[in-house]
Short mmCIF file of C-alpha atoms and ligand atoms in Angstrom, two decimals:
data_model
loop_
_atom_site.label_atom_id
_atom_site.label_comp_id
_atom_site.label_asym_id
_atom_site.label_seq_id
_atom_site.Cartn_x
_atom_site.Cartn_y
_atom_site.Cartn_z
CA MET A 1 -70.30 -39.57 -15.80
CA ILE A 2 -70.16 -42.77 -16.76
CA LEU A 3 -68.32 -44.52 -19.94
CA ASP A 4 -71.17 -46.50 -21.06
CA GLY A 5 -69.71 -49.84 -22.41
CA LYS A 6 -72.99 -51.44 -22.87
CA LYS A 7 -74.58 -48.94 -24.90
CA THR A 8 -71.70 -48.12 -27.18
CA SER A 9 -70.64 -51.97 -27.70
CA SER A 10 -74.14 -52.28 -29.08
CA GLN A 11 -73.96 -49.36 -31.16
CA ILE A 12 -70.74 -50.73 -32.57
CA LYS A 13 -72.34 -54.50 -33.13
CA GLU A 14 -74.81 -52.40 -34.81
CA GLU A 15 -72.68 -51.03 -37.34
CA ILE A 16 -70.93 -54.50 -37.77
CA LYS A 17 -73.92 -56.09 -38.82
CA GLU A 18 -75.09 -53.36 -41.17
CA GLU A 19 -71.79 -53.65 -43.03
CA LEU A 20 -71.90 -57.40 -42.68
CA LYS A 21 -75.27 -57.37 -44.63
CA LYS A 22 -74.06 -55.13 -47.19
CA ILE A 23 -71.01 -57.71 -48.06
CA LYS A 24 -72.97 -60.26 -47.89
CA GLU A 25 -75.10 -58.69 -50.84
CA LYS A 26 -72.21 -57.95 -52.47
CA ILE A 27 -69.78 -61.36 -52.15
CA GLY A 28 -72.48 -63.97 -50.42
CA LYS A 29 -69.97 -64.36 -47.72
CA VAL A 30 -69.90 -63.71 -44.17
CA PRO A 31 -66.63 -63.74 -41.76
CA GLY A 32 -66.11 -67.11 -39.43
CA LEU A 33 -64.94 -66.82 -36.37
CA ALA A 34 -63.33 -70.06 -34.74
CA ILE A 35 -63.64 -70.85 -30.83
CA VAL A 36 -61.17 -73.27 -29.32
CA LEU A 37 -62.38 -74.08 -25.83
CA VAL A 38 -60.41 -76.36 -23.49
CA GLY A 39 -61.99 -77.88 -20.45
CA GLU A 40 -64.37 -77.34 -18.19
CA ASN A 41 -63.57 -73.28 -16.64
CA PRO A 42 -67.24 -72.20 -16.14
CA ALA A 43 -66.34 -68.41 -16.40
CA SER A 44 -64.71 -69.37 -19.71
CA LYS A 45 -67.28 -71.48 -20.89
CA ILE A 46 -69.59 -68.32 -19.98
CA TYR A 47 -67.63 -66.03 -22.22
CA VAL A 48 -67.38 -68.73 -25.44
CA ASN A 49 -71.39 -68.96 -25.05
CA SER A 50 -71.54 -65.03 -25.64
CA LYS A 51 -69.21 -64.95 -28.09
CA ILE A 52 -70.94 -67.75 -30.37
CA LYS A 53 -74.49 -65.90 -29.25
CA GLY A 54 -73.14 -62.57 -30.49
CA CYS A 55 -71.78 -64.20 -33.72
CA ALA A 56 -75.51 -65.33 -34.38
CA GLU A 57 -76.99 -62.13 -33.56
CA LEU A 58 -74.34 -60.36 -35.82
CA GLY A 59 -74.47 -62.33 -39.12
CA PHE A 60 -71.14 -64.30 -38.56
CA GLU A 61 -70.42 -68.21 -39.01
CA SER A 62 -69.00 -69.35 -35.89
CA PHE A 63 -67.29 -72.39 -35.67
CA ALA A 64 -67.07 -73.82 -31.80
CA HIS A 65 -64.50 -76.48 -30.85
CA TYR A 66 -64.35 -78.26 -27.39
CA LEU A 67 -61.65 -80.00 -26.37
CA PRO A 68 -61.38 -82.00 -23.04
CA GLU A 69 -59.22 -80.63 -20.19
CA ASN A 70 -56.50 -83.38 -20.48
CA VAL A 71 -56.20 -82.91 -24.24
CA THR A 72 -52.41 -83.03 -25.42
CA GLU A 73 -50.71 -80.04 -26.94
CA GLU A 74 -50.01 -81.52 -29.96
CA ASP A 75 -53.73 -82.45 -30.57
CA LEU A 76 -54.63 -78.85 -29.47
CA LEU A 77 -51.91 -77.49 -31.92
CA ASN A 78 -52.94 -79.63 -34.84
CA VAL A 79 -57.07 -78.16 -34.51
CA ILE A 80 -55.13 -75.00 -34.74
CA ARG A 81 -53.31 -75.69 -37.73
CA ASP A 82 -56.59 -77.12 -39.68
CA LEU A 83 -58.30 -74.08 -38.51
CA ASN A 84 -55.26 -71.63 -40.20
CA ALA A 85 -55.93 -73.90 -43.22
CA ASP A 86 -59.76 -73.51 -43.43
CA GLU A 87 -60.97 -70.78 -45.66
CA LYS A 88 -64.30 -70.30 -43.92
CA VAL A 89 -62.48 -69.29 -40.80
CA ASP A 90 -61.22 -66.09 -40.73
CA GLY A 91 -60.37 -65.46 -36.85
CA ILE A 92 -58.78 -68.09 -34.40
CA LEU A 93 -59.77 -67.33 -30.71
CA VAL A 94 -58.50 -70.13 -28.37
CA GLN A 95 -59.93 -69.11 -24.67
CA LEU A 96 -57.83 -68.48 -22.18
CA PRO A 97 -56.28 -69.47 -19.47
CA LEU A 98 -55.31 -72.83 -20.87
CA PRO A 99 -54.58 -75.79 -18.91
CA LYS A 100 -50.99 -75.94 -16.94
CA HIS A 101 -49.79 -78.83 -19.32
CA ILE A 102 -50.33 -76.51 -22.36
CA ASP A 103 -47.66 -73.91 -23.54
CA GLU A 104 -49.47 -70.70 -24.25
CA LYS A 105 -47.24 -69.36 -26.03
CA LYS A 106 -46.93 -72.12 -28.45
CA VAL A 107 -50.45 -72.00 -28.96
CA VAL A 108 -50.59 -68.30 -30.02
CA GLU A 109 -47.71 -68.59 -32.05
CA THR A 110 -49.53 -71.12 -34.14
CA ILE A 111 -52.31 -69.55 -34.91
CA ALA A 112 -51.78 -67.51 -38.26
CA PHE A 113 -50.89 -63.97 -38.24
CA SER A 114 -54.09 -63.38 -40.55
CA LYS A 115 -56.30 -64.97 -38.50
CA ASP A 116 -54.94 -63.77 -35.05
CA VAL A 117 -58.49 -61.79 -33.89
CA ASP A 118 -57.20 -61.15 -30.20
CA GLY A 119 -54.03 -59.50 -31.46
CA PHE A 120 -51.54 -61.36 -29.02
CA LYS A 121 -49.04 -62.67 -31.50
CA PRO A 122 -45.61 -60.80 -31.13
CA GLU A 123 -46.08 -59.87 -34.63
CA ASN A 124 -48.90 -57.62 -33.96
CA MET A 125 -47.91 -56.65 -30.62
CA GLY A 126 -44.70 -55.15 -32.33
CA LEU A 127 -46.97 -53.80 -34.98
CA LEU A 128 -49.02 -52.12 -32.38
CA PHE A 129 -45.75 -50.70 -30.51
CA LEU A 130 -44.88 -49.05 -34.15
CA GLY A 131 -48.14 -47.76 -34.59
CA ASP A 132 -48.74 -49.25 -37.18
CA LYS A 133 -52.24 -49.09 -38.31
CA ASN A 134 -52.38 -52.86 -40.14
CA SER A 135 -51.89 -54.55 -36.83
CA ILE A 136 -54.46 -56.37 -34.89
CA LYS A 137 -55.26 -54.89 -31.90
CA PRO A 138 -55.96 -56.65 -28.59
CA CYS A 139 -59.69 -56.59 -27.68
CA THR A 140 -59.67 -55.09 -24.28
CA PRO A 141 -57.20 -52.30 -24.75
CA SER A 142 -58.91 -51.56 -28.16
CA GLY A 143 -61.99 -51.32 -26.84
CA ILE A 144 -61.17 -48.93 -24.08
CA VAL A 145 -59.34 -46.43 -26.88
CA GLU A 146 -62.69 -46.79 -29.15
CA LEU A 147 -64.47 -45.43 -25.66
CA PHE A 148 -62.20 -42.33 -25.50
CA LYS A 149 -62.67 -41.89 -29.50
CA ARG A 150 -66.26 -42.08 -29.08
CA TYR A 151 -66.71 -40.33 -26.15
CA GLU A 152 -64.01 -37.36 -27.11
CA LEU A 153 -61.84 -38.04 -24.57
CA GLU A 154 -58.61 -36.20 -24.79
CA VAL A 155 -55.41 -38.52 -24.36
CA GLU A 156 -52.66 -36.18 -25.92
CA GLY A 157 -50.40 -34.41 -23.50
CA LYS A 158 -52.44 -36.52 -20.35
CA ASP A 159 -50.43 -38.35 -17.55
CA VAL A 160 -51.84 -42.18 -17.93
CA VAL A 161 -50.93 -44.52 -14.82
CA ILE A 162 -51.79 -48.08 -15.58
CA ILE A 163 -51.73 -50.59 -13.16
CA GLY A 164 -51.04 -54.02 -14.33
CA ARG A 165 -48.06 -55.07 -17.18
CA SER A 166 -49.60 -58.15 -18.46
CA ASN A 167 -49.31 -58.81 -22.20
CA ILE A 168 -53.03 -58.91 -22.76
CA VAL A 169 -54.08 -55.63 -21.03
CA GLY A 170 -51.31 -53.65 -19.75
CA LYS A 171 -48.60 -53.52 -22.09
CA PRO A 172 -50.90 -53.11 -24.94
CA MET A 173 -52.71 -50.43 -23.20
CA ALA A 174 -49.24 -48.46 -22.90
CA GLY A 175 -48.79 -48.48 -26.73
CA PHE A 176 -51.66 -47.31 -27.90
CA PHE A 177 -51.32 -44.01 -25.22
CA ILE A 178 -47.88 -43.80 -26.36
CA ASN A 179 -48.65 -43.86 -29.99
CA GLU A 180 -51.61 -41.28 -28.94
CA GLY A 181 -48.81 -38.53 -27.42
CA ALA A 182 -49.69 -39.54 -23.84
CA THR A 183 -47.03 -39.89 -20.86
CA VAL A 184 -47.40 -43.13 -19.67
CA THR A 185 -46.10 -44.99 -16.47
CA ILE A 186 -46.98 -48.87 -16.30
CA CYS A 187 -47.26 -50.36 -12.62
CA ASN A 188 -46.82 -53.51 -10.96
CA SER A 189 -46.72 -55.36 -7.97
CA LYS A 190 -43.59 -53.87 -6.91
CA THR A 191 -44.14 -50.43 -7.94
CA LYS A 192 -43.35 -47.98 -4.91
CA ASN A 193 -45.80 -45.15 -4.00
CA LEU A 194 -48.34 -46.27 -6.45
CA ALA A 195 -51.18 -43.96 -4.89
CA GLU A 196 -48.96 -41.12 -4.87
CA LYS A 197 -48.47 -41.97 -8.89
CA LEU A 198 -52.17 -42.62 -9.34
CA LYS A 199 -52.63 -38.91 -7.46
CA GLY A 200 -51.08 -37.51 -10.05
CA ALA A 201 -52.65 -38.96 -13.25
CA ASP A 202 -55.09 -37.45 -15.78
CA ILE A 203 -56.24 -41.11 -16.78
CA ILE A 204 -55.98 -44.33 -14.65
CA VAL A 205 -56.51 -47.79 -16.30
CA ALA A 206 -56.75 -50.29 -13.26
CA ALA A 207 -56.02 -53.94 -14.77
CA MET A 208 -54.73 -55.75 -11.68
CA GLY A 209 -57.44 -58.00 -10.21
CA VAL A 210 -57.82 -56.90 -7.26
CA ALA A 211 -61.45 -55.76 -5.88
CA LYS A 212 -61.92 -52.23 -5.14
CA PHE A 213 -58.20 -51.64 -4.68
CA VAL A 214 -58.24 -48.08 -6.14
CA LYS A 215 -59.76 -45.76 -3.51
CA ALA A 216 -61.25 -42.14 -3.48
CA ASP A 217 -58.13 -40.84 -1.73
CA MET A 218 -56.00 -42.11 -4.57
CA VAL A 219 -57.50 -40.45 -7.44
CA LYS A 220 -57.37 -36.32 -8.43
CA ASP A 221 -60.33 -34.61 -9.00
CA GLY A 222 -61.65 -34.87 -12.37
CA ALA A 223 -59.35 -37.67 -13.50
CA VAL A 224 -60.75 -40.04 -15.76
CA ILE A 225 -61.19 -43.90 -14.40
CA ILE A 226 -60.90 -47.26 -16.89
CA ASP A 227 -61.75 -50.49 -14.62
CA VAL A 228 -60.92 -53.40 -16.55
CA GLY A 229 -60.63 -55.42 -13.39
CA ILE A 230 -63.27 -58.64 -12.59
CA ASN A 231 -63.35 -59.40 -9.50
CA ARG A 232 -66.22 -62.53 -8.39
CA THR A 233 -66.18 -62.27 -4.47
CA GLU A 234 -68.69 -63.64 -2.26
CA GLU A 235 -70.41 -60.02 -1.90
CA GLY A 236 -70.58 -59.84 -5.99
CA LEU A 237 -68.75 -59.08 -9.07
CA PHE A 238 -66.61 -55.78 -8.65
CA GLY A 239 -64.08 -53.95 -10.56
CA ASP A 240 -60.68 -52.83 -9.55
CA VAL A 241 -61.91 -49.35 -8.26
CA ASP A 242 -64.19 -48.61 -5.51
CA PHE A 243 -66.72 -47.33 -8.09
CA GLU A 244 -68.97 -46.11 -5.23
CA ASN A 245 -66.50 -43.58 -3.66
CA VAL A 246 -64.35 -42.60 -6.74
CA ALA A 247 -67.32 -42.01 -9.42
CA PRO A 248 -68.21 -38.82 -7.46
CA LYS A 249 -64.49 -37.39 -7.67
CA CYS A 250 -63.84 -38.10 -11.46
CA SER A 251 -65.11 -36.99 -14.72
CA TRP A 252 -65.70 -40.06 -16.28
CA ILE A 253 -65.28 -43.91 -14.95
CA THR A 254 -66.31 -47.04 -16.68
CA PRO A 255 -68.61 -49.21 -14.55
CA VAL A 256 -68.11 -52.80 -13.74
CA PRO A 257 -70.13 -54.64 -14.97
CA GLY A 258 -70.96 -52.82 -18.00
CA GLY A 259 -67.76 -51.25 -18.91
CA VAL A 260 -64.81 -52.71 -20.56
CA GLY A 261 -66.12 -56.00 -20.89
CA PRO A 262 -68.88 -55.49 -23.36
CA MET A 263 -65.96 -53.19 -25.52
CA THR A 264 -63.96 -55.99 -25.42
CA VAL A 265 -66.46 -58.83 -27.10
CA ALA A 266 -67.58 -56.16 -29.48
CA MET A 267 -64.00 -55.23 -30.66
CA LEU A 268 -63.11 -59.09 -31.11
CA PHE A 269 -66.12 -59.19 -33.60
CA LYS A 270 -64.58 -55.97 -34.98
CA ASN A 271 -60.86 -57.46 -35.63
CA THR A 272 -63.06 -60.55 -37.23
CA LEU A 273 -64.67 -58.24 -39.60
CA SER A 274 -61.43 -56.61 -40.47
CA ALA A 275 -59.47 -60.16 -40.67
CA PHE A 276 -62.06 -61.25 -42.89
CA LYS A 277 -61.83 -58.04 -45.38
CA ARG A 278 -58.36 -58.32 -45.24
CA ASN A 279 -58.21 -62.08 -45.89
CA LYS A 280 -60.74 -61.36 -49.03
CA LYS A 281 -58.95 -58.61 -50.10
CA LEU A 282 -62.32 -56.07 -49.61
CA VAL A 283 -59.71 -53.35 -48.30
P1 NAP B 301 -52.76 -60.38 -14.54
O1 NAP B 301 -52.13 -60.93 -16.06
O2 NAP B 301 -52.70 -61.13 -13.55
O3 NAP B 301 -51.72 -59.02 -14.19
C1 NAP B 301 -52.17 -58.55 -13.25
C2 NAP B 301 -51.34 -57.36 -13.24
O4 NAP B 301 -51.55 -56.76 -12.23
C3 NAP B 301 -49.71 -57.60 -12.81
O5 NAP B 301 -48.75 -56.90 -13.55
C4 NAP B 301 -49.53 -57.43 -11.15
O6 NAP B 301 -47.89 -56.93 -11.22
C5 NAP B 301 -50.44 -56.11 -11.27
N1 NAP B 301 -50.76 -55.96 -9.94
C6 NAP B 301 -51.29 -57.50 -8.94
N2 NAP B 301 -51.72 -56.31 -7.80
C7 NAP B 301 -51.16 -55.45 -7.88
C8 NAP B 301 -50.90 -54.63 -6.72
N3 NAP B 301 -51.30 -54.80 -5.57
N4 NAP B 301 -50.30 -53.08 -7.32
C9 NAP B 301 -49.73 -53.00 -8.36
N5 NAP B 301 -49.65 -53.91 -9.38
C10 NAP B 301 -50.66 -54.96 -9.18
O7 NAP B 301 -53.98 -59.83 -15.06
P2 NAP B 301 -54.51 -59.62 -16.43
O8 NAP B 301 -55.31 -60.34 -17.45
O9 NAP B 301 -54.34 -58.51 -16.88
O10 NAP B 301 -56.21 -59.05 -15.95
C11 NAP B 301 -56.32 -57.96 -15.04
C12 NAP B 301 -58.09 -57.99 -14.83
O11 NAP B 301 -58.45 -57.76 -15.60
C13 NAP B 301 -58.34 -59.23 -13.70
O12 NAP B 301 -59.27 -58.98 -12.78
C14 NAP B 301 -59.19 -59.77 -14.91
O13 NAP B 301 -60.32 -60.42 -14.65
C15 NAP B 301 -59.52 -58.38 -15.81
N6 NAP B 301 -59.63 -58.45 -17.28
C16 NAP B 301 -61.00 -57.81 -17.80
C17 NAP B 301 -61.19 -57.80 -19.28
C18 NAP B 301 -62.25 -57.16 -19.34
O14 NAP B 301 -62.78 -57.33 -20.82
N7 NAP B 301 -62.91 -56.34 -18.88
C19 NAP B 301 -60.15 -58.22 -20.01
C20 NAP B 301 -59.18 -58.68 -19.60
C21 NAP B 301 -58.96 -58.92 -18.01
P3 NAP B 301 -46.80 -57.98 -11.59
O15 NAP B 301 -46.55 -58.38 -12.88
O16 NAP B 301 -45.79 -57.63 -10.77
O17 NAP B 301 -47.33 -59.43 -10.64
#
């Protein structure tokens, strides 16, 4: 059965829209999301445009900052410092990847803790691993958890295998599952006997960026499969899972597109709303 990220994200966005309307009636203000795009990366441009469109649909104010590919690191950091100080801005998103001459770590460090709606700052990552409810959680893992909640899928006691140990997906995903009482294995490109590990998993999260890597014979009957991968190939867009052959074997699976992707965007808006409520002392 399909874990429908498109439908679920629409529900979440509808809920946010309703809440926003009520807040606006009460205090006359709406959350502001600043989006910074450096350069001309076509995929990044599409993501940024869809986020700006989403802001308008939901009733957020958006502030887009387009900087040239050759912007200096200091100039970018100054833009972020200005946004940190801007009361109309509740969340700051710097679209990744950044050009090579810019240190991503410095950029993330410069974003104010209270406006880190991507949840990438070390403080937020630390709070997540401590199971602290006040952390702002990275959008992709957070969207996956939301799918588990809304489809009422059990996590406690399950064996989870995550393929990928990136700071934005694999690692925070592990934190979520550990907090929920699952037993978690995090794999990477050096992992031995990956197929064997996958075969024992109740839940697989594939976040590696290799088209159709997870095959039917690597998957246990009835497993839950979460496909994070976005791989644009000459044959089209594919996830990290061989969906066609894996889907008949598992109990639940996210499609690509229409699974994790739209959930990620919905969680960005949810995080921005939470940051706004915290900044305006509404919670
Ligand atoms: P990343 O930073 O490139 O990390 C990929 C991870 O996969 C690394 O830990 C790498 O291992 C591991 N890996 C690569 N090949 C492997 C193999 N053959 N066997 C086992 N592990 C392997 O990627 P990311 O940013 O986490 O993104 C992963 C995928 O998810 C990409 O396709 C990306 O486009 C997609 N994504 C989707 C969303 C969404 O909203 N749907 C959000 C973020 C990312 P090493 O560490 O050893 O190199």
